[in-house]
XYZ file of C-alpha atoms in Angstrom:
491
model
C 22.115 6.474 -204.324
C 23.131 5.709 -200.212
C 20.825 3.259 -198.499
C 21.305 2.746 -194.675
C 22.155 -1.479 -193.999
C 20.909 -2.205 -190.731
C 17.530 -3.274 -189.572
C 15.728 -1.430 -187.599
C 12.608 -3.084 -186.010
C 12.461 -1.512 -182.474
C 9.360 -0.278 -180.136
C 8.347 2.850 -180.287
C 9.769 4.820 -177.549
C 7.296 6.815 -175.496
C 7.182 9.953 -175.439
C 6.793 12.406 -172.715
C 6.614 16.200 -173.259
C 9.073 18.244 -171.242
C 10.114 21.642 -171.835
C 12.292 22.149 -175.032
C 12.817 25.784 -175.637
C 12.890 25.933 -178.591
C 13.767 28.324 -181.177
C 10.845 28.339 -183.891
C 7.770 26.670 -183.813
C 8.359 24.874 -180.780
C 7.475 21.882 -178.368
C 8.882 20.423 -175.862
C 10.127 16.724 -175.138
C 11.746 15.044 -172.522
C 13.460 11.741 -171.992
C 11.520 8.521 -171.938
C 12.991 7.579 -168.119
C 10.930 10.524 -166.821
C 7.878 8.888 -168.834
C 8.460 5.347 -167.574
C 9.173 7.292 -163.942
C 5.717 9.280 -164.527
C 4.214 6.359 -164.221
C 5.287 4.252 -161.758
C 4.844 7.409 -159.572
C 0.886 6.621 -160.225
C 0.163 9.632 -162.694
C -2.554 9.468 -165.171
C -1.703 7.874 -168.356
C -3.130 8.164 -171.574
C -2.600 5.079 -173.947
C -2.944 5.714 -177.601
C -3.785 2.641 -178.588
C -7.576 3.836 -176.962
C -8.030 6.335 -179.048
C -9.785 6.621 -182.391
C -9.366 8.538 -185.196
C -12.776 10.585 -184.117
C -10.549 12.213 -181.479
C -8.675 14.029 -183.948
C -12.023 16.297 -185.033
C -11.433 19.103 -182.786
C -8.002 19.327 -184.002
C -8.881 19.197 -187.417
C -11.834 21.503 -186.717
C -9.526 24.431 -185.232
C -7.262 23.973 -188.498
C -10.474 24.373 -190.578
C -11.757 27.799 -188.600
C -8.315 29.097 -189.029
C -8.299 28.405 -192.724
C -11.811 28.700 -194.044
C -13.524 31.513 -191.339
C -11.230 34.443 -192.560
C -12.544 33.889 -196.356
C -16.108 32.603 -195.286
C -16.832 34.876 -192.130
C -13.731 37.874 -191.493
C -15.667 40.308 -189.637
C -16.574 37.595 -187.325
C -13.581 35.920 -186.966
C -11.778 39.310 -186.720
C -13.761 39.753 -183.580
C -14.479 36.511 -182.321
C -11.425 34.139 -183.347
C -10.220 33.664 -179.554
C -14.171 32.001 -178.386
C -13.865 30.065 -181.417
C -10.393 28.281 -180.697
C -12.186 28.035 -176.832
C -15.094 26.716 -178.513
C -12.896 23.806 -180.542
C -10.723 23.055 -176.943
C -13.857 22.984 -174.978
C -15.030 20.172 -178.064
C -12.046 18.266 -176.862
C -11.363 18.600 -173.301
C -15.170 17.891 -172.295
C -16.088 14.680 -173.895
C -12.573 13.736 -173.371
C -13.529 14.010 -169.418
C -16.011 11.957 -169.969
C -14.954 8.867 -170.991
C -11.475 8.886 -169.415
C -12.230 10.432 -166.280
C -11.815 14.030 -164.928
C -8.360 12.773 -163.126
C -6.698 12.095 -167.045
C -8.190 15.379 -168.232
C -7.217 17.127 -165.850
C -3.214 15.624 -165.608
C -3.458 16.256 -169.932
C -4.508 19.757 -169.746
C -1.840 20.680 -166.785
C 0.486 18.885 -168.207
C 0.262 20.875 -171.676
C -0.166 24.403 -169.938
C 2.859 23.379 -167.663
C 5.326 22.079 -170.102
C 4.450 22.791 -173.660
C 2.291 25.886 -173.455
C 3.770 28.770 -171.409
C 7.514 27.732 -172.292
C 6.300 28.050 -175.865
C 4.381 31.526 -175.387
C 6.929 32.572 -173.317
C 9.667 32.021 -175.480
C 8.016 33.247 -178.608
C 6.748 36.467 -176.765
C 10.239 37.659 -175.549
C 11.409 36.772 -178.961
C 8.980 38.855 -180.301
C 9.398 41.796 -177.975
C 13.021 42.103 -178.136
C 13.072 41.568 -182.272
C 10.445 43.893 -181.976
C 12.755 46.405 -180.356
C 15.280 46.660 -182.870
C 14.435 49.158 -185.447
C 16.426 49.396 -188.712
C 16.261 52.857 -189.363
C 16.934 54.986 -192.962
C 16.151 54.308 -196.685
C 15.522 50.695 -197.480
C 14.005 50.234 -200.595
C 13.061 46.884 -201.932
C 14.650 45.997 -204.980
C 14.673 42.227 -206.510
C 18.498 42.265 -206.009
C 17.801 43.739 -202.329
C 15.065 41.251 -201.202
C 16.977 38.471 -202.401
C 20.053 39.215 -199.836
C 17.943 40.494 -197.476
C 16.631 36.659 -197.599
C 19.756 35.059 -198.110
C 20.889 36.505 -195.001
C 18.341 35.801 -193.063
C 18.160 32.317 -194.338
C 21.693 31.925 -192.993
C 20.885 33.786 -189.825
C 17.965 31.325 -188.819
C 20.487 28.330 -187.908
C 22.388 30.356 -185.504
C 19.587 32.760 -183.445
C 16.630 30.349 -184.462
C 13.696 30.860 -187.047
C 11.455 32.627 -184.821
C 14.460 34.916 -183.989
C 15.197 35.758 -187.487
C 12.145 35.529 -188.358
C 10.960 38.704 -185.950
C 14.203 40.296 -186.171
C 13.901 40.573 -190.015
C 10.049 40.861 -191.106
C 9.719 44.337 -190.405
C 12.017 45.664 -192.031
C 11.943 43.395 -195.014
C 7.995 44.609 -195.322
C 9.183 48.589 -194.345
C 11.511 48.009 -197.373
C 8.516 47.018 -199.762
C 5.981 49.190 -198.835
C 5.769 51.102 -201.663
C 5.763 48.077 -204.172
C 2.604 46.963 -205.400
C 3.567 42.952 -205.457
C 4.325 42.446 -202.088
C 2.869 38.959 -201.092
C 5.238 36.494 -202.755
C 8.275 38.384 -200.802
C 6.438 37.620 -197.666
C 5.420 34.128 -198.831
C 9.264 33.198 -199.736
C 10.039 34.843 -196.502
C 8.122 32.132 -194.516
C 9.774 29.058 -196.897
C 13.575 30.572 -196.182
C 14.089 32.196 -193.106
C 11.129 30.778 -190.540
C 11.851 27.302 -191.647
C 14.269 26.003 -194.421
C 17.038 28.009 -192.891
C 17.087 26.764 -189.921
C 18.034 23.408 -190.450
C 22.392 23.363 -189.681
C 22.378 23.750 -185.894
C 20.274 22.700 -183.108
C 19.669 26.229 -182.434
C 18.042 26.289 -185.685
C 14.699 24.725 -185.371
C 13.068 22.830 -182.350
C 13.824 18.996 -184.229
C 17.432 19.673 -184.187
C 17.668 20.676 -181.069
C 15.542 17.463 -179.714
C 17.964 15.496 -181.475
C 20.847 17.728 -179.861
C 19.421 16.162 -176.405
C 18.954 12.798 -177.523
C 22.569 12.763 -178.209
C 23.034 14.034 -181.670
C 26.187 15.905 -182.040
C 26.040 19.386 -182.141
C 27.494 19.992 -185.911
C 26.006 16.812 -187.475
C 23.206 18.990 -189.030
C 25.764 21.297 -190.415
C 27.356 18.497 -192.101
C 24.294 16.075 -192.926
C 21.573 18.650 -194.322
C 24.129 21.323 -195.458
C 23.853 20.273 -199.235
C 20.079 19.456 -199.029
C 19.438 22.801 -197.644
C 21.656 24.353 -200.172
C 19.789 22.953 -202.928
C 16.359 24.017 -201.265
C 17.276 27.659 -200.078
C 19.603 27.841 -203.780
C 16.608 27.325 -205.906
C 14.264 29.198 -203.723
C 16.230 31.969 -204.066
C 16.720 31.804 -207.781
C 12.925 31.167 -208.175
C 12.183 34.214 -205.851
C 14.839 36.385 -207.734
C 12.964 35.857 -210.852
C 10.243 36.363 -210.152
C 10.326 39.776 -207.866
C 12.659 40.939 -210.912
C 9.518 40.412 -213.144
C 6.698 41.815 -210.754
C 9.047 44.530 -210.146
C 9.256 45.411 -213.953
C 5.634 45.400 -214.132
C 4.871 47.420 -211.396
C 8.501 48.750 -209.296
C 5.988 51.690 -206.723
C 6.196 54.617 -206.385
C 8.822 54.984 -203.607
C 9.761 58.534 -202.208
C 13.522 58.222 -202.762
C 12.969 56.554 -205.987
C 10.169 59.829 -206.836
C 12.955 62.554 -205.689
C 10.888 63.441 -202.823
C 13.524 61.996 -200.278
C 17.324 62.172 -199.934
C 18.585 59.066 -199.504
C 19.390 58.756 -195.502
C 22.218 55.985 -193.973
C 20.472 52.826 -192.972
C 21.498 52.494 -188.771
C 20.056 50.219 -185.889
C 18.223 51.662 -183.226
C 17.517 49.685 -180.138
C 20.808 47.898 -180.347
C 20.679 46.560 -177.375
C 18.069 44.402 -178.430
C 20.705 42.003 -180.308
C 22.345 41.519 -176.611
C 19.104 40.370 -175.776
C 18.890 38.332 -178.737
C 21.839 36.214 -178.029
C 20.654 36.392 -173.939
C 17.624 34.437 -175.191
C 19.508 31.901 -177.087
C 21.598 31.483 -174.116
C 18.055 31.020 -171.786
C 17.040 28.258 -174.596
C 20.728 26.021 -173.958
C 19.848 26.747 -170.323
C 17.153 24.481 -170.184
C 18.406 21.975 -172.659
C 22.022 21.038 -171.253
C 21.380 21.772 -167.580
C 19.650 19.181 -165.302
C 19.840 19.971 -161.930
C 17.124 16.852 -161.339
C 14.956 18.891 -159.234
C 11.615 20.978 -159.602
C 8.376 21.082 -158.605
C 5.384 18.492 -158.733
C 1.966 19.909 -159.378
C -0.454 17.169 -159.587
C 2.096 14.560 -160.752
C 3.835 16.787 -163.455
C 7.392 17.249 -162.342
C 8.586 21.124 -163.759
C 12.122 20.639 -163.837
C 13.919 23.171 -162.244
C 15.948 24.329 -165.367
C 12.521 25.026 -166.931
C 11.104 27.333 -164.221
C 14.473 29.317 -164.801
C 14.622 29.727 -168.083
C 11.019 30.662 -168.226
C 12.020 33.651 -165.697
C 15.402 34.489 -167.171
C 12.880 35.010 -170.613
C 10.382 37.373 -168.872
C 13.231 39.066 -167.325
C 14.679 39.525 -170.716
C 11.377 40.796 -172.030
C 11.190 43.241 -169.431
C 14.878 44.539 -169.810
C 13.697 44.783 -173.692
C 10.554 46.863 -172.747
C 12.244 49.351 -170.468
C 15.788 50.021 -172.477
C 13.840 50.303 -175.580
C 11.875 53.928 -176.417
C 8.597 53.893 -177.076
C 9.085 56.225 -180.231
C 11.322 53.243 -181.540
C 8.673 50.468 -181.288
C 6.051 52.875 -182.766
C 7.932 53.850 -185.899
C 8.758 50.305 -185.953
C 4.679 49.574 -186.205
C 5.297 47.514 -182.942
C 1.927 46.068 -181.090
C 0.821 43.669 -179.455
C -1.994 41.899 -181.645
C -0.038 39.195 -183.661
C 1.191 37.900 -180.350
C -2.147 38.003 -179.068
C -3.999 36.032 -181.882
C -0.922 33.798 -181.812
C -1.730 33.050 -178.041
C -5.393 32.418 -178.252
C -4.974 30.252 -181.167
C -2.193 27.943 -180.573
C -3.765 27.258 -176.915
C -6.197 25.832 -178.639
C -4.080 23.971 -180.846
C -2.006 22.663 -178.267
C -4.571 21.244 -176.898
C -6.940 19.843 -179.331
C -3.299 17.983 -180.632
C -3.256 15.806 -177.527
C -4.992 12.657 -179.043
C -3.316 12.876 -182.583
C 0.347 12.741 -180.787
C -0.779 10.228 -178.454
C -1.876 8.199 -181.521
C 1.105 8.399 -183.087
C 2.887 7.575 -180.373
C 1.146 4.217 -179.987
C 2.798 3.704 -183.190
C 1.748 0.414 -185.216
C -0.887 -0.567 -183.009
C -2.367 2.977 -182.816
C -5.279 4.256 -185.323
C -2.502 5.610 -187.432
C -0.393 3.117 -187.633
C -0.350 2.460 -190.682
C 1.931 5.730 -191.277
C 4.560 4.471 -188.513
C 4.629 0.714 -190.330
C 4.921 2.588 -194.051
C 8.650 3.962 -193.054
C 10.425 0.378 -193.065
C 10.187 -2.269 -195.535
C 11.574 -5.711 -195.003
C 12.794 -4.500 -191.313
C 15.215 -1.916 -193.416
C 14.149 1.979 -192.854
C 13.211 3.822 -196.000
C 15.196 7.510 -196.157
C 12.687 8.373 -198.322
C 9.551 7.547 -196.694
C 10.878 8.695 -193.454
C 11.492 12.439 -195.231
C 7.693 12.118 -196.650
C 5.853 10.684 -193.585
C 7.692 13.195 -190.879
C 7.373 16.189 -193.285
C 4.211 16.175 -194.369
C 3.271 15.415 -190.049
C 5.197 18.183 -189.143
C 2.858 20.263 -191.959
C 0.207 20.097 -189.614
C 0.777 18.694 -186.446
C 3.947 20.013 -183.940
C 7.163 18.808 -186.020
C 9.318 18.286 -182.218
C 6.845 15.640 -181.114
C 6.793 14.248 -184.958
C 10.965 14.093 -185.272
C 11.147 12.417 -182.041
C 8.437 9.835 -183.313
C 10.519 8.988 -186.061
C 13.412 9.128 -184.630
C 12.698 6.397 -182.007
C 10.829 4.679 -184.815
C 14.159 4.363 -186.752
C 15.757 2.863 -183.497
C 16.479 6.180 -180.783
C 20.393 5.171 -180.553
C 21.910 8.613 -181.450
C 25.314 7.078 -182.400
C 23.944 4.529 -184.863
C 21.870 6.833 -186.091
C 24.826 9.458 -186.961
C 26.535 6.828 -188.631
C 24.806 3.553 -190.048
C 21.736 5.097 -190.423
C 22.631 8.674 -190.990
C 20.891 8.873 -194.052
C 17.881 8.092 -192.149
C 18.602 10.790 -189.907
C 19.394 13.356 -192.172
C 15.590 11.435 -193.711
C 13.845 12.812 -190.799
C 15.661 16.048 -189.479
C 15.161 17.644 -193.398
C 11.655 16.537 -193.408
C 10.761 18.083 -189.674
C 12.694 20.823 -190.829
C 11.969 21.628 -194.331
C 8.422 21.044 -194.504
C 7.450 22.729 -191.450
C 6.914 25.314 -194.516
C 4.163 23.615 -196.210
C 1.088 25.622 -193.848
C 1.000 28.295 -191.524
C 0.790 26.180 -188.549
C 3.849 23.939 -189.624
C 6.067 26.059 -187.653
C 5.543 28.666 -185.207
C 7.006 31.374 -186.842
C 4.912 31.176 -190.091
C 1.727 32.251 -188.345
C 3.574 34.763 -186.568
C 4.843 36.070 -189.811
C 1.439 35.986 -191.352
C -0.358 38.042 -188.463
C 2.312 40.758 -188.708
C 2.241 41.304 -192.325
C -1.578 41.532 -192.045
C -1.190 44.218 -189.595
C 1.448 46.052 -191.899
C -1.144 46.033 -194.447
C -0.194 43.149 -196.795
C -3.209 40.795 -197.660
C -1.824 37.523 -196.967
C -3.117 34.082 -198.972
C -5.627 32.541 -196.729
C -4.370 28.775 -195.601
C -5.595 26.863 -198.521
C -4.214 29.849 -200.617
C -0.754 29.439 -198.907
C -0.876 25.663 -199.566
C -1.372 26.567 -203.229
C 1.968 28.320 -202.741
C 3.939 25.884 -201.032
C 2.243 22.820 -202.679
C 2.933 24.594 -206.428
C 6.864 25.718 -205.240
C 7.913 23.697 -202.135
C 6.616 19.844 -203.467
C 8.627 19.558 -206.354
C 11.669 21.229 -204.881
C 11.463 18.171 -202.080
C 10.723 15.865 -204.520
C 14.069 16.546 -206.281
C 15.621 16.578 -202.653
C 14.241 13.051 -202.207
C 15.250 11.902 -205.555
C 18.704 13.388 -205.379
C 19.346 12.494 -201.303
C 17.177 9.864 -200.333
C 16.766 7.425 -202.750
């Protein structure tokens, strides 16, 4: 097995979130120099060394609410999940303001709002609206072979248009093709595994951590070369498992499709709202613009520098959203079962997640001096990086925290030099990248499209598993595959 040779005892570089309009589960990240400049300008600074693990309670609270309340109090949750989310956000902000002062609380609130949440929700809304305008009309029959081929196509598309873009484009046609089937939950679960996560591992366009690595100097096609075989192993195994499972369930109960029953004649497959496919390309362009164009000017709001590229990118995305609504017929959207419910649910719940995650990320930023320092220290042994440890540490944290800052934390723990990481420490960088991307599939909140797909499926009548029910699927299917990946590539 390959091992890395160079010691990597480098101090963890301070992470300052800056807008990263990343496709498919998104966080924003900026360069360390911006962080130092912010401190020099007198901006408030949250030191993770000052925080105990008790500050993570509100974050754990919102996660448990998402996991348990739909089961224990479904009616209450359905009508009041926004209030519950707001309650946990206040449970963090109010004690934080009382303990550290209103100035720091205001700074962290605005920083999260301006540089993380707004770019996140604007991008997600654009993708949701544009992809929701593409309707694949005609006869779609969800046979085991057709479903497997569809999942394979989505897996490939995820690296080209992002996990969120591919997920929003393909989930509705897949659900419609399987509406006649009694058993369809497994299809949506494997869709999340493959299209919403694993498939986004081959280019920086695929998933936020890889785009972040691209901004830090990792070559555009480095993930294509170094993550190709790990991705093929996981994706190939998942597609094979899915085909066998779907074939068994289809044999048991194929369902009553009108075409199969001879009620209707087959209609040719056609694409309505094809202009939205061009708009999806425009979204990718707006994302790349925010990552590669840095004019060095922007707007200052309470010590927070909002770069011009972020403002322009957000305005472009809003304009693309408006164009999609104008150019797509209302009838097509109605037949596509397009509603605003899923995006509103995500907007409310992730607002609380983005706020309550602040202390968790700050503690991890503190490295070995923070309350979670044991996690950071465990990935190196005798000054040498342990790729398997990086894979699991980055992956497990990415399952519950945002995978972009998690990637950056371990990127810097391994030295932070992109040239060294791409060569002498290539196995370690591959482990960090694969862990952050692959293991976002472990939970509904591991990557932004996971929750979006769940919300759309439930709105279409698919009885999706609960938070912990989904984890039974991921632990039973994905974790053994990740153990195999560790043995083959990172030991």
